[in-house]
Short mmCIF file of C-alpha atoms in Angstrom, two decimals:
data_model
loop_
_atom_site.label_atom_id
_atom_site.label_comp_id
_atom_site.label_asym_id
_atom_site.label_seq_id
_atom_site.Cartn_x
_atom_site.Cartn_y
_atom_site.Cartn_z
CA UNK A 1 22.23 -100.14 96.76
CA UNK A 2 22.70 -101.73 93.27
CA UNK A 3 19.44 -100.01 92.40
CA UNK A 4 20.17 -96.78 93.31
CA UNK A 5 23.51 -96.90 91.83
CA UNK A 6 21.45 -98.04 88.78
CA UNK A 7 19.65 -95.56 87.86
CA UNK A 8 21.37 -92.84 86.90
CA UNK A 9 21.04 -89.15 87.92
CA UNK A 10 18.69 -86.73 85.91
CA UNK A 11 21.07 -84.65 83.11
CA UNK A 12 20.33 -80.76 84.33
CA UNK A 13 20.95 -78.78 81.63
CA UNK A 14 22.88 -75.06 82.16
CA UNK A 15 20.56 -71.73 82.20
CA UNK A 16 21.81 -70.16 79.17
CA UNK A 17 20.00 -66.61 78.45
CA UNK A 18 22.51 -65.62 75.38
CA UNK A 19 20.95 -68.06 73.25
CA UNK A 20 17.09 -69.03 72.49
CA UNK A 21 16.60 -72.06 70.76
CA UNK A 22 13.00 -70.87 68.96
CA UNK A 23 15.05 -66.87 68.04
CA UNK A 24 17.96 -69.44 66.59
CA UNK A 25 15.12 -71.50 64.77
CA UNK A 26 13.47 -68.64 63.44
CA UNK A 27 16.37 -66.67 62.58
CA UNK A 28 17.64 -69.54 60.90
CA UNK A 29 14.48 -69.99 58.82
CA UNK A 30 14.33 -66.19 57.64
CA UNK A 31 17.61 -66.44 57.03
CA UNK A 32 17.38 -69.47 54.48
CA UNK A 33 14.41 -67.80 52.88
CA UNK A 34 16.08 -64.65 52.43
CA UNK A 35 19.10 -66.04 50.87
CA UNK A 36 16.20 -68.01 48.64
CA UNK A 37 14.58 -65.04 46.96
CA UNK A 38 16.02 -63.05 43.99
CA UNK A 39 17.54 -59.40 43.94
CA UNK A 40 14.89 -58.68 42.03
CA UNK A 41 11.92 -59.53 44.46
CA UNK A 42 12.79 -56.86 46.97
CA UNK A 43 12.43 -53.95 44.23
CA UNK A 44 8.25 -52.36 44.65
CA UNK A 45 6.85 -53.15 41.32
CA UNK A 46 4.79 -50.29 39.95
CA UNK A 47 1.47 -51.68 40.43
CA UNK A 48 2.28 -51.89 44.39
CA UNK A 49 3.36 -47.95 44.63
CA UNK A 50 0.83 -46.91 42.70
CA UNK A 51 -1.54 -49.08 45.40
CA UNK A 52 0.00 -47.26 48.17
CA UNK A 53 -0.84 -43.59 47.44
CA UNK A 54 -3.48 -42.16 49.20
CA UNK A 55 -5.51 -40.71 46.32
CA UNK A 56 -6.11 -43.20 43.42
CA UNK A 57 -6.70 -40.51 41.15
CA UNK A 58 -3.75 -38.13 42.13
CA UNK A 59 -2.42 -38.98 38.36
CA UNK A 60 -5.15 -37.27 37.05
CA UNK A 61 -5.22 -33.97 38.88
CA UNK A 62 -3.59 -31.31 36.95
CA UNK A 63 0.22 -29.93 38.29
CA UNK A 64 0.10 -26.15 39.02
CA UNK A 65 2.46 -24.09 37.11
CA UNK A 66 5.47 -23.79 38.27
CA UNK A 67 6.24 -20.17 38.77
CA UNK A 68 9.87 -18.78 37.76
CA UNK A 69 11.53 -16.47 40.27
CA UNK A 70 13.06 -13.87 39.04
CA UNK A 71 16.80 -13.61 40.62
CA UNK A 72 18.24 -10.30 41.29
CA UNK A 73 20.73 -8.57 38.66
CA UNK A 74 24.52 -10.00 40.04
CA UNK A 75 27.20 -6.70 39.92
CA UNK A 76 24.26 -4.00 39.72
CA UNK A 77 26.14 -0.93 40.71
CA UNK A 78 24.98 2.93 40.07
CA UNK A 79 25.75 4.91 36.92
CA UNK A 80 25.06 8.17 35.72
CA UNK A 81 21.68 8.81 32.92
CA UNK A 82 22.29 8.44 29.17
CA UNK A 83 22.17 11.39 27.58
CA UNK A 84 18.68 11.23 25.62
CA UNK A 85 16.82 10.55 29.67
CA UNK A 86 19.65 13.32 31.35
CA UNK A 87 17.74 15.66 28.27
CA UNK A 88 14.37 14.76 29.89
CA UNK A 89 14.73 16.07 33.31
CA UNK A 90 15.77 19.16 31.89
CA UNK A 91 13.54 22.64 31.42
CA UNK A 92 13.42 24.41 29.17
CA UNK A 93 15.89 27.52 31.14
CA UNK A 94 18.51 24.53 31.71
CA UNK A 95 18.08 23.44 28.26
CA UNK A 96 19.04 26.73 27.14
CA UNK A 97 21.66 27.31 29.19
CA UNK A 98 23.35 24.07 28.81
CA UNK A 99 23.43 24.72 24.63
CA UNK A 100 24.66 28.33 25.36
CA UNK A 101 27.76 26.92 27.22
CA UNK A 102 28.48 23.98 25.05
CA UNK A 103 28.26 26.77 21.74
CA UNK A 104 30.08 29.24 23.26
CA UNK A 105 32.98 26.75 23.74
CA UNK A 106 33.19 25.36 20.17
CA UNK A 107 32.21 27.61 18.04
CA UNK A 108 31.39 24.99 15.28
CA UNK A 109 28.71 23.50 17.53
CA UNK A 110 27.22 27.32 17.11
CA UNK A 111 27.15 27.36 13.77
CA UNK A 112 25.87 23.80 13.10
CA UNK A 113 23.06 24.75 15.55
CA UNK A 114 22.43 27.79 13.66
CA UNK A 115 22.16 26.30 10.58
CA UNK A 116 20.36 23.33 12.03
CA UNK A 117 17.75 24.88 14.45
CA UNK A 118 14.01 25.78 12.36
CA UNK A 119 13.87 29.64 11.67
CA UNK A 120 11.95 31.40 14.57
CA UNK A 121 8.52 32.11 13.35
CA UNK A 122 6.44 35.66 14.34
CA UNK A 123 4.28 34.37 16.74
CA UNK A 124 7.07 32.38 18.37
CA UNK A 125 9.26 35.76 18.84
CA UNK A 126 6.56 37.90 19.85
CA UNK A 127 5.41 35.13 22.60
CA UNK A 128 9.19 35.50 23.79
CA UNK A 129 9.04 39.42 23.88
CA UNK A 130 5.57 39.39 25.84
CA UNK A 131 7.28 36.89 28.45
CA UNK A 132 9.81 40.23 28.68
CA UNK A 133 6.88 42.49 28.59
CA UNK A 134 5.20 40.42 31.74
CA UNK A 135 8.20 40.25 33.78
CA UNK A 136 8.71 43.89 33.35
CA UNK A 137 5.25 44.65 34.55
CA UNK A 138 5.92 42.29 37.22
CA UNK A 139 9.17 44.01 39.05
CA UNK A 140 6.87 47.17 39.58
CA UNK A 141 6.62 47.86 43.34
CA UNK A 142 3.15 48.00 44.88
CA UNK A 143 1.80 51.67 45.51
CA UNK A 144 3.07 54.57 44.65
CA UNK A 145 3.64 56.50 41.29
CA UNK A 146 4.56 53.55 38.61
CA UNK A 147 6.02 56.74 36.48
CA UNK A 148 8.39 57.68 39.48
CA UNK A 149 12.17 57.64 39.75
CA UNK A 150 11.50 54.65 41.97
CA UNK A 151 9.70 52.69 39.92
CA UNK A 152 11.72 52.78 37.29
CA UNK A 153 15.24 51.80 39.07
CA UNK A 154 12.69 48.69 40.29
CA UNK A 155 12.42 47.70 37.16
CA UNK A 156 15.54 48.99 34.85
CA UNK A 157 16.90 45.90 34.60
CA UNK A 158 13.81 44.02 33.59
CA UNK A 159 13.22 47.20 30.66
CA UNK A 160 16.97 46.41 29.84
CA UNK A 161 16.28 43.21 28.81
CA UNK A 162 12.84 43.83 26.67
CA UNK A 163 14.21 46.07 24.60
CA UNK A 164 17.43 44.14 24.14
CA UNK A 165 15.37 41.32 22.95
CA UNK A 166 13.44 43.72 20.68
CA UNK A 167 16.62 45.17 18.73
CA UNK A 168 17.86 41.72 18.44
CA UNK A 169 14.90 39.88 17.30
CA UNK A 170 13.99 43.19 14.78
CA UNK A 171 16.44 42.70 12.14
CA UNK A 172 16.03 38.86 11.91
CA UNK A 173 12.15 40.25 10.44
CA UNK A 174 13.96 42.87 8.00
CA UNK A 175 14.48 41.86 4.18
CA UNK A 176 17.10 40.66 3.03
CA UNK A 177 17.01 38.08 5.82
CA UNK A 178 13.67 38.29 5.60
CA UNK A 179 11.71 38.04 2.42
CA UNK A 180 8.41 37.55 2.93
CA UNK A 181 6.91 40.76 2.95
CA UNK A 182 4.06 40.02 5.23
CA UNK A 183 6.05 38.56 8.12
CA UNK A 184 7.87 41.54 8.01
CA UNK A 185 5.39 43.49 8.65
CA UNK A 186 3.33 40.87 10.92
CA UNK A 187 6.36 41.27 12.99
CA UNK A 188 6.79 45.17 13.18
CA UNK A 189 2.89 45.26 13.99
CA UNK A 190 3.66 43.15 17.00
CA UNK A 191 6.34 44.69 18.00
CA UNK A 192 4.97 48.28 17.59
CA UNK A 193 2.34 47.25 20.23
CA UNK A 194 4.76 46.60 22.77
CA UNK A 195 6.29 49.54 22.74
CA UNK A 196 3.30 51.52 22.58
CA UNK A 197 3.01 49.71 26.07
CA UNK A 198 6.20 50.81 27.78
CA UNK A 199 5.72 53.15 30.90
CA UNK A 200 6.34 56.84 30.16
CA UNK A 201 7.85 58.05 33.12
CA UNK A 202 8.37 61.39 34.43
CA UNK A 203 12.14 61.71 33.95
CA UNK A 204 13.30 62.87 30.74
CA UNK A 205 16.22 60.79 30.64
CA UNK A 206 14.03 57.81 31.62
CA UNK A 207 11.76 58.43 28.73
CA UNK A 208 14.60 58.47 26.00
CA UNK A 209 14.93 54.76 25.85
CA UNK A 210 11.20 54.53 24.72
CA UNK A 211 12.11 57.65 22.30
CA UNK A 212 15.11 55.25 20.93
CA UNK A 213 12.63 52.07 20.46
CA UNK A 214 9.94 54.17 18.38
CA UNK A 215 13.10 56.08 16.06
CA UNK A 216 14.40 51.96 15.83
CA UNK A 217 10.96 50.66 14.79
CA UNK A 218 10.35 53.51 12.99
CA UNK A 219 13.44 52.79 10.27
CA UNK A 220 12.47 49.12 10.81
CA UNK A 221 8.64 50.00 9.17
CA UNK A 222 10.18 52.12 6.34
CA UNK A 223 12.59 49.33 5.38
CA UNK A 224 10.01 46.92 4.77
CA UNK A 225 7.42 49.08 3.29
CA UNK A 226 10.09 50.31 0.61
CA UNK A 227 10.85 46.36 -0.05
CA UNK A 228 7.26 45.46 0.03
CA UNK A 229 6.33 48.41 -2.56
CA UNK A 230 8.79 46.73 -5.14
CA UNK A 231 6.73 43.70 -5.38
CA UNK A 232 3.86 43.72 -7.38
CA UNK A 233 3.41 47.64 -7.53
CA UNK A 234 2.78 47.52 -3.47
CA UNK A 235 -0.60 45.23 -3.72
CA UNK A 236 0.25 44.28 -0.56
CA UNK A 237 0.05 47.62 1.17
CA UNK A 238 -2.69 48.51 -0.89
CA UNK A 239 -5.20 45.52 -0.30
CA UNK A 240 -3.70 44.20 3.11
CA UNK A 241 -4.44 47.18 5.41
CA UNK A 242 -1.01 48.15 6.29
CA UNK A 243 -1.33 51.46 5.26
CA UNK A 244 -4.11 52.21 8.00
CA UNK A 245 -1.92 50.23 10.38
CA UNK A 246 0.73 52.35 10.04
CA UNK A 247 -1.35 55.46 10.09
CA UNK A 248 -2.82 54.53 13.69
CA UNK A 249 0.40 53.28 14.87
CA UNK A 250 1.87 56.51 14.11
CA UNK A 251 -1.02 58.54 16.00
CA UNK A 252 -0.55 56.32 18.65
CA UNK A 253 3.13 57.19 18.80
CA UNK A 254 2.16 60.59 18.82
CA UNK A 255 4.23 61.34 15.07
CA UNK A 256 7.54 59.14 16.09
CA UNK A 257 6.45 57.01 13.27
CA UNK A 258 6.69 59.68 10.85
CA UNK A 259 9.46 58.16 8.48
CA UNK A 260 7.28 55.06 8.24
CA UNK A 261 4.67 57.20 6.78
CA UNK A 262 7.02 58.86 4.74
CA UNK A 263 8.43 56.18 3.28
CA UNK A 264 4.34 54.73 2.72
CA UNK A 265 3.44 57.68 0.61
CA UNK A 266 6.26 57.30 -1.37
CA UNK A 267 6.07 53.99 -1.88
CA UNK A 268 2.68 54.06 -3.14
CA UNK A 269 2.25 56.90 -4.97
CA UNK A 270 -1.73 57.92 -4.92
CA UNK A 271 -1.07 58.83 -1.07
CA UNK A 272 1.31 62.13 -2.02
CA UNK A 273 -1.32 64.39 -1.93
CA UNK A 274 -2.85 63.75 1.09
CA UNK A 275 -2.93 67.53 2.53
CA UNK A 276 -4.63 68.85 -0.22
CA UNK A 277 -8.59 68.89 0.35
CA UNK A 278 -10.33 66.65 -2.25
CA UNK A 279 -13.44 67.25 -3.80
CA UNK A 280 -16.93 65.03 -4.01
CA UNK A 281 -17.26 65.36 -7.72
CA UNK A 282 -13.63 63.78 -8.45
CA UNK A 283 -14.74 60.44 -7.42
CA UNK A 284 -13.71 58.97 -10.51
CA UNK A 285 -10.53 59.53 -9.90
CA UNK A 286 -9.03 56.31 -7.86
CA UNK A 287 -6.37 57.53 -6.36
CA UNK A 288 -8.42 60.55 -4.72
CA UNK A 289 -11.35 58.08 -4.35
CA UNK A 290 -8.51 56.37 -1.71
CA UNK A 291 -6.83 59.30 -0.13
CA UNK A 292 -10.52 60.66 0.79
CA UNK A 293 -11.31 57.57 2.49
CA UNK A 294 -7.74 57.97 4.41
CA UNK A 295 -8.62 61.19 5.27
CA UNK A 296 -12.15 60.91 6.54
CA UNK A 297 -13.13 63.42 4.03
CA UNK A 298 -15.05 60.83 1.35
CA UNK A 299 -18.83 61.48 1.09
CA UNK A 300 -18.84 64.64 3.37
CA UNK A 301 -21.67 66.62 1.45
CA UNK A 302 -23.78 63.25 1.32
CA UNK A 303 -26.67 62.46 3.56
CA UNK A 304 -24.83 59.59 4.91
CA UNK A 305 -21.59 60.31 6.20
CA UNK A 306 -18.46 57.57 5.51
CA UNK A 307 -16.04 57.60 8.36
CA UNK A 308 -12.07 56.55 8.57
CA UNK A 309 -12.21 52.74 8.09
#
């Protein structure tokens, strides 16, 4: 009984799953090495992250350029052209009619452009009287008499308008505007040829406007041949053809030329005579020498005939 009592009962310890004694032990042992080691050791030194890459030479491989992205204008809104590219989409009718308008409002603008815009040069105004000429022969209907009353109520307006440009652009070639002599006359040849192109039509009073241009043209030829006689004795005339020029523009024009001729003769003197029949043995005579070749009549008793030039 003593014995029993003796020995005393084994100590049972409680089931405790909160707490581990080896997760204490270790925690406690991380926990005294972690508060052992500096701030410093837990900073990657340089050598380890360059260890850690994949590539070992990715240092050495070179970096594409980087490529700068343009960013959209901020606050683009529309706005009309500047003047110098509103001037580029413009032809040469819109042009025109833009200046017309802005001269015809201030006057000052018309006279600055005037005196600023090149002189118009022969070729220049005849190109703008054959664009006339080729919308006039464009308005004629198809078929039918082009001389007829019909026709020419087709294309009155379009005959308005060439001979409108002609009287206009005529005088601008006349001395004293004009003083060279032989753009003057460059001009008058031109324009001659135009007319001599003009329908004839079978009406009377259609046919008087073409009557009008050759009485205007002629007046315009005798002006400048009487100017271009007073310089140098007429050389010009003399040595630049005009004088046969005239002559065949005035057959052409079936004798409405006439004053023009006139006013040649005159001019030059050694043409006065030119009815009278001259003879082959008065050749040494110059100024019959050159009215025999005008007339056809030079050499006529020779073997070899000389003809008009």
């Amino acid at each position: 009984m003593n014995a029993i009592l003796a020995t005393p009962p084994p100590f049972l310890q409680p089931h405790n799953n909160r707490c581990s004694p080896t997760r204490s032990m270790s925690y406690s042992i991380s926990s005294s090495s972690s508060r052992k080691r500096k701030a410093g050791d837990d900073e990657p030194q340089q050598d380890d992250r360059m260890s850690g890459s994949p590539s070992p030479n990715i240092s050495a491989r070179p970096l594409p350029p980087q490529r700068q992205v343009k960013r959209p204008r901020s606050g683009l809104v529309g706005r009309p052209l500047a003047l110098p590219r509103l001037l580029e989409t413009l032809d040469a009718d819109s042009l025109r009619g833009v200046l017309q308008t802005i001269c015809a409002r201030n006057p000052s603008i018309g006279a600055e452009v005037e005196n600023t815009a090149p002189r118009p040069s022969v070729s220049s105004a005849l190109a703008v009287l054959k664009n006339y000429e080729s919308t006039l022969q464009s308005s004629f209907p198809f078929g039918g008499d082009p001389t007829s009353d019909y026709a020419y109520n087709r294309v009155r307006q379009a005959l308005l308008n060439l001979l409108e440009a002609l009287a206009d652009f005529t005088p601008h070639f006349l001395p004293p505007n004009e003083t060279q002599a032989t753009q003057s006359l460059g001009f008058l040849d031109g324009a001659t040829d135009i007319i001599h192109r003009l329908p004839n039509w079978q009406s009377f009073q259609n046919s008087l406007q073409k009557q009008n241009a050759y009485e205007e043209i002629s007046r315009a030829w005798a002006l400048a041949i009487r100017e271009a006689a007073k310089k140098a004795g007429g050389i010009q005339l003399q040595y630049g053809g005009w004088d046969q020029k005239i002559m065949k523009h005035n057959q052409q024009a079936n004798g409405k030329l006439q004053e023009a001729v006139n006013e040649l003769k005159t001019g030059l003197g050694w043409m006065a005579g030119e009815q009278q029949q001259q003879q082959p043995g008065r050749g040494d005579d110059v100024s019959s020498v050159r009215q025999e070749l005008l007339n056809g009549t030079y050499g006529a008793n020779y073997p070899v005939r000389v003809g008009p030039w």
